[in-house]
Short mmCIF file of N, CA and C in Angstrom, two decimals:
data_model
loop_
_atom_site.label_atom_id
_atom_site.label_comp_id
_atom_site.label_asym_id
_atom_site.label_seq_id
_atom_site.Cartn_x
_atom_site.Cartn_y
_atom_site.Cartn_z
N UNK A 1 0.85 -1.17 0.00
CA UNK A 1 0.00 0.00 0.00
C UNK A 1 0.89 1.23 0.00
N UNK A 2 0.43 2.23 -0.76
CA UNK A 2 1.32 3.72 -1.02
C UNK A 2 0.47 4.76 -0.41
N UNK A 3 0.32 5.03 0.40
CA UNK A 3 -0.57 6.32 0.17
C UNK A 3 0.53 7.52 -0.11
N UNK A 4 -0.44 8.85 -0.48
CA UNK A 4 0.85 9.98 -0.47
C UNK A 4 -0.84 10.99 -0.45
N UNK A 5 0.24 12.49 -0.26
CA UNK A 5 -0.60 13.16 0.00
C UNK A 5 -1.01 13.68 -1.21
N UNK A 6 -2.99 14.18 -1.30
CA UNK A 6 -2.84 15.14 -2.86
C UNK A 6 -3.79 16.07 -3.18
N UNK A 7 -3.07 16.77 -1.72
CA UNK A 7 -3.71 18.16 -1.06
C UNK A 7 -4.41 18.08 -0.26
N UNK A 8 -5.08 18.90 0.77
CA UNK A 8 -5.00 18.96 1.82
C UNK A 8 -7.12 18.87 1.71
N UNK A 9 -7.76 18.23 2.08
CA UNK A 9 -7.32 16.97 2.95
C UNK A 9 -7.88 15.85 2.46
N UNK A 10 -7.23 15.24 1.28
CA UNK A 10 -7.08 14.45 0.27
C UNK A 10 -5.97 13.70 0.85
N UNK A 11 -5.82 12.09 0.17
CA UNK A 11 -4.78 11.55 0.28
C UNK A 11 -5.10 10.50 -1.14
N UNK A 12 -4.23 10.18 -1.55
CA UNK A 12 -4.23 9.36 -3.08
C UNK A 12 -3.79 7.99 -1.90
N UNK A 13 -3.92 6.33 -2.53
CA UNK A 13 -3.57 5.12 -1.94
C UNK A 13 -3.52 4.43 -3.53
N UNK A 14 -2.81 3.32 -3.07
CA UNK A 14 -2.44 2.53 -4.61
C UNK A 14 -1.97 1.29 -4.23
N UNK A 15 -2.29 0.21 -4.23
CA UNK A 15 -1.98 -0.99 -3.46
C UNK A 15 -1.61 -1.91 -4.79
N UNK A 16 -1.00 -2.94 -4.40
CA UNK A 16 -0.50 -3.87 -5.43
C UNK A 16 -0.28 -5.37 -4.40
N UNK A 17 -0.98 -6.36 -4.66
CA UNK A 17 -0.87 -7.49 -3.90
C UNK A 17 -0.77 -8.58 -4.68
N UNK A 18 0.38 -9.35 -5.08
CA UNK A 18 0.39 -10.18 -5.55
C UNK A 18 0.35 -11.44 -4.70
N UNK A 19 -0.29 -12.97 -5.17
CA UNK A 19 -0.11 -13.27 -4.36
C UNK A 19 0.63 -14.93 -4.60
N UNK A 20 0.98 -15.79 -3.62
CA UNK A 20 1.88 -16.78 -4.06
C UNK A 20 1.10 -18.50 -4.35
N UNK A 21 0.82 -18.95 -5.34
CA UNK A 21 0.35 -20.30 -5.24
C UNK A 21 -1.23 -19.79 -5.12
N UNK A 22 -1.42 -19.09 -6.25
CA UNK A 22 -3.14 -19.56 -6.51
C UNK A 22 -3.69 -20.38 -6.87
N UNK A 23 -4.73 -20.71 -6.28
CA UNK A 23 -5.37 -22.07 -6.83
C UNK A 23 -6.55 -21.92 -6.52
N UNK A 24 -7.31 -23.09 -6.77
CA UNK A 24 -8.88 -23.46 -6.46
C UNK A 24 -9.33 -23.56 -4.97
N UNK A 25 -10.62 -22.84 -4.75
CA UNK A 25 -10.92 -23.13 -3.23
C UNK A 25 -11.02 -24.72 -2.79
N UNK A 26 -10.90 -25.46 -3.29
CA UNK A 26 -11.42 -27.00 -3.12
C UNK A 26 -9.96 -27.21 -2.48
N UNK A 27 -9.23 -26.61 -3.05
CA UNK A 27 -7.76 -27.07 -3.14
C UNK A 27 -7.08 -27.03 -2.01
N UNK A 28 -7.91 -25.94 -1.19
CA UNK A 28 -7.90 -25.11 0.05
C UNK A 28 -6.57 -23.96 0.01
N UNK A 29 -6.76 -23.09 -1.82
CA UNK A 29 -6.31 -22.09 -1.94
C UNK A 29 -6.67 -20.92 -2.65
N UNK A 30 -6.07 -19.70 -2.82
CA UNK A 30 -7.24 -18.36 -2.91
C UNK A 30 -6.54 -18.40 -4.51
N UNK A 31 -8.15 -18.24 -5.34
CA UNK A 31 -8.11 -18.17 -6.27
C UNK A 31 -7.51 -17.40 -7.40
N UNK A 32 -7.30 -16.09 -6.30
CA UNK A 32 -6.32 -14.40 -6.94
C UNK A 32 -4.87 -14.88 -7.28
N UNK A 33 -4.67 -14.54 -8.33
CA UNK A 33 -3.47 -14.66 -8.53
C UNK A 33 -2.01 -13.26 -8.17
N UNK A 34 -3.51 -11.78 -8.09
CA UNK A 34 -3.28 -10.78 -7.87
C UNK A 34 -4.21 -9.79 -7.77
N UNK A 35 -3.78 -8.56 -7.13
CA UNK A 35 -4.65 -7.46 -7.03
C UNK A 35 -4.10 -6.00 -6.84
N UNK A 36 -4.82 -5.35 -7.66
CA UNK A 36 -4.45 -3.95 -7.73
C UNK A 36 -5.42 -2.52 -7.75
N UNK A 37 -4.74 -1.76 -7.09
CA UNK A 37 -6.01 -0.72 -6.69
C UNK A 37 -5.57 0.36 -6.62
N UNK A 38 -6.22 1.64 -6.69
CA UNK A 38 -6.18 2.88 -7.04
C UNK A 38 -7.58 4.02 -6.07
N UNK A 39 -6.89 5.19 -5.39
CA UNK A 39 -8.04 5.48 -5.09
C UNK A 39 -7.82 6.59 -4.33
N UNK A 40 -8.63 7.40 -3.67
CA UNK A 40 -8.61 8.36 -2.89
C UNK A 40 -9.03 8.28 -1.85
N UNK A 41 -8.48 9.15 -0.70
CA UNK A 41 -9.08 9.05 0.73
C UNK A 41 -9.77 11.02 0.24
N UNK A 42 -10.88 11.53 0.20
CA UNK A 42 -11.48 12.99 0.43
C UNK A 42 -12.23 13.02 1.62
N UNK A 43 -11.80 13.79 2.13
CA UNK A 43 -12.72 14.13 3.75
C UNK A 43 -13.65 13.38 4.37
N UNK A 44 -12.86 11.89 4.88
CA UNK A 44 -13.85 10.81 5.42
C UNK A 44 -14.51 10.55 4.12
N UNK A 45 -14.27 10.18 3.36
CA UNK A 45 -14.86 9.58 2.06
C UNK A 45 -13.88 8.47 1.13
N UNK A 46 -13.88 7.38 0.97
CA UNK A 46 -13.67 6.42 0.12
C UNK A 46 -14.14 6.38 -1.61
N UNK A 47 -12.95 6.57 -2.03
CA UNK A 47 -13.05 6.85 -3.96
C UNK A 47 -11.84 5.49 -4.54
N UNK A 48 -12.90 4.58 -4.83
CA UNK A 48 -12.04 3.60 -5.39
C UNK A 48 -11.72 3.60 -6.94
N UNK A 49 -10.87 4.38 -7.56
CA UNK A 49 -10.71 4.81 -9.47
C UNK A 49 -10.66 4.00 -10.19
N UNK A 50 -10.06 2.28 -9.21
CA UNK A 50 -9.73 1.29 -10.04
C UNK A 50 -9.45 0.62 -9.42
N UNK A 51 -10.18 -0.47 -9.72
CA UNK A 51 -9.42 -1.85 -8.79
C UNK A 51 -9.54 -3.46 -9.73
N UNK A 52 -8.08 -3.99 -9.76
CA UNK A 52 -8.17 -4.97 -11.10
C UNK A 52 -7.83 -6.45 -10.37
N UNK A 53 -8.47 -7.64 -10.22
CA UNK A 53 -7.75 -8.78 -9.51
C UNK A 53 -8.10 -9.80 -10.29
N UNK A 54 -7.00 -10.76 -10.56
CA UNK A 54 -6.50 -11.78 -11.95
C UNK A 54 -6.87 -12.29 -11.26
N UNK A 55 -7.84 -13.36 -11.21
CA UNK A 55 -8.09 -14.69 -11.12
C UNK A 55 -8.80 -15.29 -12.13
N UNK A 56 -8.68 -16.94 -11.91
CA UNK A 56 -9.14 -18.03 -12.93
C UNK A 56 -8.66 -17.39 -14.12
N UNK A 57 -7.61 -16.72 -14.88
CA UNK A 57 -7.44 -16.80 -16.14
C UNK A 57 -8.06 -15.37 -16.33
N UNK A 58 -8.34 -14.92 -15.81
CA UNK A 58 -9.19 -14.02 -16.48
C UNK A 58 -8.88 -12.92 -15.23
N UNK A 59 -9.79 -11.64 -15.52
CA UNK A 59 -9.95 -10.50 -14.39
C UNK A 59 -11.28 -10.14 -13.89
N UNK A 60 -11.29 -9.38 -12.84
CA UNK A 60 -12.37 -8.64 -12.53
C UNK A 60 -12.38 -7.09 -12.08
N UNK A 61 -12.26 -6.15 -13.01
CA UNK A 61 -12.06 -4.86 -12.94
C UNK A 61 -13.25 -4.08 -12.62
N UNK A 62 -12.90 -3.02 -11.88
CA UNK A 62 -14.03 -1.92 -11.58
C UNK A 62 -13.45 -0.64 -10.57
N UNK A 63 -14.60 0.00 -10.25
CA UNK A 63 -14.46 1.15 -9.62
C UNK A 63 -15.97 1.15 -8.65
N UNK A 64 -15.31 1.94 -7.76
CA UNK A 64 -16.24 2.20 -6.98
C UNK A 64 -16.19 3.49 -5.77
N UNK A 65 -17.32 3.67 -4.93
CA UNK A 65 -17.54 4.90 -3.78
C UNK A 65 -18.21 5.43 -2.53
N UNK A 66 -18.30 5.67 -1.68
CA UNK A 66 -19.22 6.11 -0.90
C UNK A 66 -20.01 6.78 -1.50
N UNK A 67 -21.18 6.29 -1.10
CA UNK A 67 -22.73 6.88 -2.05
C UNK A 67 -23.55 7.06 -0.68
N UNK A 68 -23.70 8.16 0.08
CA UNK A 68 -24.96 8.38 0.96
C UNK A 68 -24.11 7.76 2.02
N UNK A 69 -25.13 6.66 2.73
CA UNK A 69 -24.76 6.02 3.89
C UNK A 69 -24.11 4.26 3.40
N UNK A 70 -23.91 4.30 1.86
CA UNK A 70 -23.54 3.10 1.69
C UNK A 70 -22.04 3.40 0.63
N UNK A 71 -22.15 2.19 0.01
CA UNK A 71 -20.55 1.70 -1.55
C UNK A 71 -21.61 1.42 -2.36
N UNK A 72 -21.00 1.41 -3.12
CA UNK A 72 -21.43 1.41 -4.86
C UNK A 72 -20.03 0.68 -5.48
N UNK A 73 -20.30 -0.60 -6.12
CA UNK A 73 -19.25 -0.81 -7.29
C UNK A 73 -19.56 -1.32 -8.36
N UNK A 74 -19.25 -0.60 -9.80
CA UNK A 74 -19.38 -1.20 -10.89
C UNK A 74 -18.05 -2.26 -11.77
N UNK A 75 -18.64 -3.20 -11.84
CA UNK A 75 -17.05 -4.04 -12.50
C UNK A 75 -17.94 -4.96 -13.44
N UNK A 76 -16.50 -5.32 -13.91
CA UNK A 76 -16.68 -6.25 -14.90
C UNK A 76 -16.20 -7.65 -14.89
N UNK A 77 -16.29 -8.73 -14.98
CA UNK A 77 -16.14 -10.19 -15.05
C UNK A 77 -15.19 -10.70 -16.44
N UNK A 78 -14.21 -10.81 -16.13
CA UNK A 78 -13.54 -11.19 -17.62
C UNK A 78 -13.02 -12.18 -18.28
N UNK A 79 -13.60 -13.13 -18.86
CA UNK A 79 -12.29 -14.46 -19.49
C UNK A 79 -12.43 -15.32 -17.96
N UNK A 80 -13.10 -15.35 -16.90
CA UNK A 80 -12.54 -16.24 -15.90
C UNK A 80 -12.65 -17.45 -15.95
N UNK A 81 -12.31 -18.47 -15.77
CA UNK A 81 -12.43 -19.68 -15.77
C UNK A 81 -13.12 -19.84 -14.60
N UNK A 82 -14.31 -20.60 -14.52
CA UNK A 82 -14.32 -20.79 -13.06
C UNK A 82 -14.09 -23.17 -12.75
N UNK A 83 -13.31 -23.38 -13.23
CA UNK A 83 -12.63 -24.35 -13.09
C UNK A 83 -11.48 -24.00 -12.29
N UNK A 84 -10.64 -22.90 -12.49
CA UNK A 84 -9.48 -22.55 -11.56
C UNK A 84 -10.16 -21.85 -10.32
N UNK A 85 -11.68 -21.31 -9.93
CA UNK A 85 -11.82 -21.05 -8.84
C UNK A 85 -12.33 -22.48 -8.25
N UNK A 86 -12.95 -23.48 -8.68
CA UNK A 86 -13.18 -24.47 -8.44
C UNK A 86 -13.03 -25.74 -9.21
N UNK A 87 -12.70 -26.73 -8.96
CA UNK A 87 -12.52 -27.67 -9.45
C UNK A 87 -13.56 -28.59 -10.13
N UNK A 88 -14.70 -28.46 -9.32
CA UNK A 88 -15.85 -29.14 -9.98
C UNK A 88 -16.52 -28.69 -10.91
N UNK A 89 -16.18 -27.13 -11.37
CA UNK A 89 -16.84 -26.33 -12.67
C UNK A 89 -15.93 -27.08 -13.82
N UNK A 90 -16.91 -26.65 -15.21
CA UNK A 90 -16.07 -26.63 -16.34
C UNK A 90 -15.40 -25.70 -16.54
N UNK A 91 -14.25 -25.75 -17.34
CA UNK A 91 -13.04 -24.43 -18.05
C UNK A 91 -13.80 -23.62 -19.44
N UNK A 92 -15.10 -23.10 -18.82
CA UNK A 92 -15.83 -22.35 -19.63
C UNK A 92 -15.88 -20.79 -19.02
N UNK A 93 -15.00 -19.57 -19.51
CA UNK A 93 -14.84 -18.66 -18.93
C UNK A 93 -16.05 -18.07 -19.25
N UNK A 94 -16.24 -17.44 -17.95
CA UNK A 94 -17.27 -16.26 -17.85
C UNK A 94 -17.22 -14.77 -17.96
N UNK A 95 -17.58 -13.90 -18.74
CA UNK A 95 -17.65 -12.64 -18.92
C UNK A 95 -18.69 -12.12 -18.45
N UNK A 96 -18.77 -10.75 -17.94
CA UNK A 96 -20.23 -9.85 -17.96
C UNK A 96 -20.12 -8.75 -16.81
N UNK A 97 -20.90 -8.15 -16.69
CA UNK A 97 -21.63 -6.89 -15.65
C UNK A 97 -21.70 -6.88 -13.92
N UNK A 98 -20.84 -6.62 -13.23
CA UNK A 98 -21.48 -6.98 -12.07
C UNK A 98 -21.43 -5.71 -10.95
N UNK A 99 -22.51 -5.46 -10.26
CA UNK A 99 -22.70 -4.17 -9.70
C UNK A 99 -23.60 -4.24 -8.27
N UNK A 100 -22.47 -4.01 -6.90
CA UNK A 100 -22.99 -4.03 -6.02
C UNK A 100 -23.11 -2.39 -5.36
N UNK A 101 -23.97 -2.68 -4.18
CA UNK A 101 -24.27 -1.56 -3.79
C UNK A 101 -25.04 -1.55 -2.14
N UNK A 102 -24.07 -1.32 -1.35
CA UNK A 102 -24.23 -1.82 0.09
C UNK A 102 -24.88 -0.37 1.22
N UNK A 103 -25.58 -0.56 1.97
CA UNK A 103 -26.28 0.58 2.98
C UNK A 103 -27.17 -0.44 3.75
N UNK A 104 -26.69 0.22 5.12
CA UNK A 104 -27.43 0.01 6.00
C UNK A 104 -27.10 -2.02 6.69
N UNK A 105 -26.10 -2.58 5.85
CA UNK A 105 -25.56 -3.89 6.47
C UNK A 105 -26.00 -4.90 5.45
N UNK A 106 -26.93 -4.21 4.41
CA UNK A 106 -27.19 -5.42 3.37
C UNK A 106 -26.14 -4.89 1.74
N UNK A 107 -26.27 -6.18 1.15
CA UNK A 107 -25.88 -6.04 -0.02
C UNK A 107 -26.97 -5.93 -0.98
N UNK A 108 -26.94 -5.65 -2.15
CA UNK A 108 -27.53 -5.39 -3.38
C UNK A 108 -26.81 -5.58 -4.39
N UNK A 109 -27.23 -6.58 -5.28
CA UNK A 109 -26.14 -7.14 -6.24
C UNK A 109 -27.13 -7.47 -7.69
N UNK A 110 -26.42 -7.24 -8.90
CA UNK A 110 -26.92 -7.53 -10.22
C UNK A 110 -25.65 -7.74 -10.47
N UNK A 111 -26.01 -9.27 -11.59
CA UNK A 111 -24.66 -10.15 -12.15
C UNK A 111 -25.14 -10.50 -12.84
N UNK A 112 -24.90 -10.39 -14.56
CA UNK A 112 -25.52 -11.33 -15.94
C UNK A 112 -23.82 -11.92 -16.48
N UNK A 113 -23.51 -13.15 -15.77
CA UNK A 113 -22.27 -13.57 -16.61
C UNK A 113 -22.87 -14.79 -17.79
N UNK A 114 -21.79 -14.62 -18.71
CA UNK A 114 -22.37 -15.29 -19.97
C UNK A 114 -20.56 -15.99 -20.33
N UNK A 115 -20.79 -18.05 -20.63
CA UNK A 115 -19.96 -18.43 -20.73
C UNK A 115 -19.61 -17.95 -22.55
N UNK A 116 -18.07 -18.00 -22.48
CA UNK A 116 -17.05 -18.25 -23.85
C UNK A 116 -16.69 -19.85 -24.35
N UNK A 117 -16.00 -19.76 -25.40
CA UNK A 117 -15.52 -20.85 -25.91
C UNK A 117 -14.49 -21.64 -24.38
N UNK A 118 -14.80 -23.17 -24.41
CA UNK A 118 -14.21 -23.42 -23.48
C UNK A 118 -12.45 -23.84 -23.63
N UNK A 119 -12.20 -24.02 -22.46
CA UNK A 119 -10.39 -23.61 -22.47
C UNK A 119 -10.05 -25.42 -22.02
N UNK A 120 -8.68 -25.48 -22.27
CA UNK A 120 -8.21 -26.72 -21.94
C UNK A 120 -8.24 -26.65 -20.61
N UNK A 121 -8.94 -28.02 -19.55
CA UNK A 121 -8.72 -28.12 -18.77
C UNK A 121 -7.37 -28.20 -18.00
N UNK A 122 -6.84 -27.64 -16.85
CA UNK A 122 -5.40 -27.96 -16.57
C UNK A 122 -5.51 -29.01 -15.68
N UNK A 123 -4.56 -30.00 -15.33
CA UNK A 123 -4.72 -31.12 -14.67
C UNK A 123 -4.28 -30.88 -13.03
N UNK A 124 -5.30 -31.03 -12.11
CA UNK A 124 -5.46 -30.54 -10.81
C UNK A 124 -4.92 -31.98 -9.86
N UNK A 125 -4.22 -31.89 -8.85
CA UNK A 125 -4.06 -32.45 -8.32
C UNK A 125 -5.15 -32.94 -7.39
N UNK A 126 -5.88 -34.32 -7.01
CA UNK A 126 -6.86 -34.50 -6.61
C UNK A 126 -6.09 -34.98 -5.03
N UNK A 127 -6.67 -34.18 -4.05
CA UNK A 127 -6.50 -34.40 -2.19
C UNK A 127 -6.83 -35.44 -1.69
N UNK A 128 -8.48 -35.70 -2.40
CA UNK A 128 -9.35 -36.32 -1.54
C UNK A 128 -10.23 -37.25 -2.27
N UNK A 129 -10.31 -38.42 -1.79
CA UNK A 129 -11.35 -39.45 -2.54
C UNK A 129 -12.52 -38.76 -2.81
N UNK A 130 -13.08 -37.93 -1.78
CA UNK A 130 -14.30 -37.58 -2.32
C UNK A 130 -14.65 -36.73 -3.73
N UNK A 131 -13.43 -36.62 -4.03
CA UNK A 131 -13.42 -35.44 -5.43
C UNK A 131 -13.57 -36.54 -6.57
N UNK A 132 -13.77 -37.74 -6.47
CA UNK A 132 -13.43 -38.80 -7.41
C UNK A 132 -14.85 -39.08 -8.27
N UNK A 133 -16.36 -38.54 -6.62
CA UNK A 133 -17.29 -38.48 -7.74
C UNK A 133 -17.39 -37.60 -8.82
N UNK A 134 -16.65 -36.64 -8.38
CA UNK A 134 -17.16 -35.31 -9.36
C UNK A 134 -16.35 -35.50 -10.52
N UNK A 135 -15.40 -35.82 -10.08
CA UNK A 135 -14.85 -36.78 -11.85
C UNK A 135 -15.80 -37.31 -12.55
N UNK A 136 -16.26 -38.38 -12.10
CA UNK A 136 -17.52 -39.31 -12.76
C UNK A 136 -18.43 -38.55 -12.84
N UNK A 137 -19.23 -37.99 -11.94
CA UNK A 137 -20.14 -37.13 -12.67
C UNK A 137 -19.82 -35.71 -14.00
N UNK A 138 -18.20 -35.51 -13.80
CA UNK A 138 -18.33 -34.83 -14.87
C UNK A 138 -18.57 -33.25 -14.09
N UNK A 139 -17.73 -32.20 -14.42
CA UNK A 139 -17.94 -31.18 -14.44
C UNK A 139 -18.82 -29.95 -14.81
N UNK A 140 -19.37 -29.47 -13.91
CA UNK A 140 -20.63 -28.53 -13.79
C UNK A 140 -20.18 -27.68 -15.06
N UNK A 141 -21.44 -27.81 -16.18
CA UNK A 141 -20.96 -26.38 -17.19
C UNK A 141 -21.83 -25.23 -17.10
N UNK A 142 -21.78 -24.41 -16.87
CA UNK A 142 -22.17 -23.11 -16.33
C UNK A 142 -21.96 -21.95 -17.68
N UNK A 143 -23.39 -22.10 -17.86
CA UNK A 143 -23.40 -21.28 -19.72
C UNK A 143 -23.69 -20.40 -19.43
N UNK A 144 -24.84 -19.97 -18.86
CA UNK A 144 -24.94 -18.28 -17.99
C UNK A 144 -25.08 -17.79 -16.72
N UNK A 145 -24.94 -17.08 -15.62
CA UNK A 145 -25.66 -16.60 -15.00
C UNK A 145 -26.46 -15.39 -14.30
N UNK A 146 -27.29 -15.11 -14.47
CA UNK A 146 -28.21 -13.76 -13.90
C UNK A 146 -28.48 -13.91 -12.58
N UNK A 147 -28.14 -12.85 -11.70
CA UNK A 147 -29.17 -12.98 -10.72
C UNK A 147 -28.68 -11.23 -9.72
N UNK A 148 -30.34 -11.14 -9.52
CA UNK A 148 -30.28 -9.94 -9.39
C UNK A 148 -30.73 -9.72 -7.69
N UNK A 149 -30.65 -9.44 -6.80
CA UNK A 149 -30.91 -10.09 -5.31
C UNK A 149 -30.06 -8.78 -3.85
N UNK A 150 -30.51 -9.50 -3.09
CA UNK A 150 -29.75 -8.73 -1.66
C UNK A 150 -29.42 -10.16 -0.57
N UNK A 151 -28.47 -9.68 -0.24
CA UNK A 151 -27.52 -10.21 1.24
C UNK A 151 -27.58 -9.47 2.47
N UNK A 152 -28.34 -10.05 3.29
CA UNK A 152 -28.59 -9.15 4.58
C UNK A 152 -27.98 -9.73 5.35
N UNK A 153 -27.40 -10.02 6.28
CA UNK A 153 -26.58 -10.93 7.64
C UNK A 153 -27.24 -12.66 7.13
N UNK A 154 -27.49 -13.17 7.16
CA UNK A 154 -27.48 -14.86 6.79
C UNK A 154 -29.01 -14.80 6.09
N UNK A 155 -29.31 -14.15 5.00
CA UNK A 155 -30.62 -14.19 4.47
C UNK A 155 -29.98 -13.53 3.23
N UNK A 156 -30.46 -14.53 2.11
CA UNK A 156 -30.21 -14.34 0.71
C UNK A 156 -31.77 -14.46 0.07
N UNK A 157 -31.44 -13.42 -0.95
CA UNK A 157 -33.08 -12.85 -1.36
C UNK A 157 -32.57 -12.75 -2.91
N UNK A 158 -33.67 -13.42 -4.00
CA UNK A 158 -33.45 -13.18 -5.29
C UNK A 158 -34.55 -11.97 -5.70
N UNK A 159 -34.41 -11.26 -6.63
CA UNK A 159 -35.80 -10.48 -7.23
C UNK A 159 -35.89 -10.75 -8.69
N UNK A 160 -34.34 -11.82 -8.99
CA UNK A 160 -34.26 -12.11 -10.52
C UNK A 160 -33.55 -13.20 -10.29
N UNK A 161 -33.90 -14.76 -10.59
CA UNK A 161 -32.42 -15.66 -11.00
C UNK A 161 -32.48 -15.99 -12.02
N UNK A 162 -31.80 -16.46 -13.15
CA UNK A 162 -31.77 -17.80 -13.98
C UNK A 162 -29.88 -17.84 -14.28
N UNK A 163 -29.99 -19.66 -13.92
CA UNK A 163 -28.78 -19.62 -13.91
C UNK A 163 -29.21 -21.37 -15.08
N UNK A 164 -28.27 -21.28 -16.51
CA UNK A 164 -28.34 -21.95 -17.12
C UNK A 164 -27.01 -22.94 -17.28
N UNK A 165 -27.44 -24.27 -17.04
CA UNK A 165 -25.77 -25.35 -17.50
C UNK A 165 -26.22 -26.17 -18.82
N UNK A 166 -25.00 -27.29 -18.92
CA UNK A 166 -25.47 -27.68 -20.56
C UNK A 166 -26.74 -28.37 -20.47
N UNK A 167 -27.42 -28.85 -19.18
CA UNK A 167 -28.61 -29.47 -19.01
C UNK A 167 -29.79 -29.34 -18.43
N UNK A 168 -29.58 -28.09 -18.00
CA UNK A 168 -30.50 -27.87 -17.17
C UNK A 168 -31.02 -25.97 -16.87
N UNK A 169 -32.03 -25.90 -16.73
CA UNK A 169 -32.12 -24.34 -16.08
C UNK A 169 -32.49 -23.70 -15.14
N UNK A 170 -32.39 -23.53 -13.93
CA UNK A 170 -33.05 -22.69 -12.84
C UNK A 170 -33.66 -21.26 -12.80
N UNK A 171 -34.76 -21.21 -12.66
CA UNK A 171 -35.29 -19.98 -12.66
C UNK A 171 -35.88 -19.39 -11.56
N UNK A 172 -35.97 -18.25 -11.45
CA UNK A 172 -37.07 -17.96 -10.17
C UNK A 172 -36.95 -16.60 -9.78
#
């Protein structure tokens, strides 16, 4: 982390975190390969200009701010694999929109990711017998997902889902 000053009573911050041995949560490791950020401190106020973190192959870039009594962030979903965040997905990267917006202790979230052409699987070291069904059953393919909803302390609320794989669709 850098901060420096950029004027009075402003402060600029700029962080850079790379990190060592990313991997899959299954794996029991953090999926970032890195992270980087950009931003301002203005008079008790939080200004995030940019913030970029590589995981699964891909990124997730955005910006964000203090809005009222809450954050606001708009980003984007890029190329990710979510096979490298998990092992039981397919290596079908996901792209798209994602935009939260927090006040008062809940979240507020809209996400439309939409899969790409799929990528060569990389060969994962397996821990645990139990990962042996998900071999046999074959890896979750995950072609889109929407869902538009709030997170309050242990209560998850949709107002939009559909989440589509190669077989199936959930809606609601």
């Amino acid at each position: 982390v850098h901060p420096a000053p950029a004027g009075s009573p402003r402060w600029r911050l700029r962080a850079d975190a790379p990190t060592a041995g990313a991997g899959p949560w299954d794996a029991g490791r953090l999926p970032v390969a890195s992270a980087r950020g950009e931003g301002e401190w203005r008079k008790g106020a939080a200004l995030v200009k940019a913030l970029r973190a590589d995981l699964g192959g891909g990124t997730l870039q955005g910006s964000g701010a203090w809005q009222g009594q809450g954050w606001r962030f708009a980003g984007r979903v890029d190329a990710v694999d979510p096979s490298a965040l998990h092992r039981s997905l397919a290596p079908l990267p996901l792209t798209g929109p994602l935009e939260l917006r927090t006040e008062d202790g809940a979240t507020d979230f809209d996400v439309a990711l939409q899969a790409g052409a799929a990528r060569t699987r990389r060969p994962a070291p397996r821990a645990q017998e139990q990962d042996d069904w998900l071999g046999a059953a074959g890896a979750l393919e995950l072609r889109s997902a929407q869902a538009e909803g709030r997170w309050s302390g242990d209560a998850l609320s949709f107002r939009q889902l559909r989440v589509r794989t190669n077989d199936a669709t959930l809606e609601g």
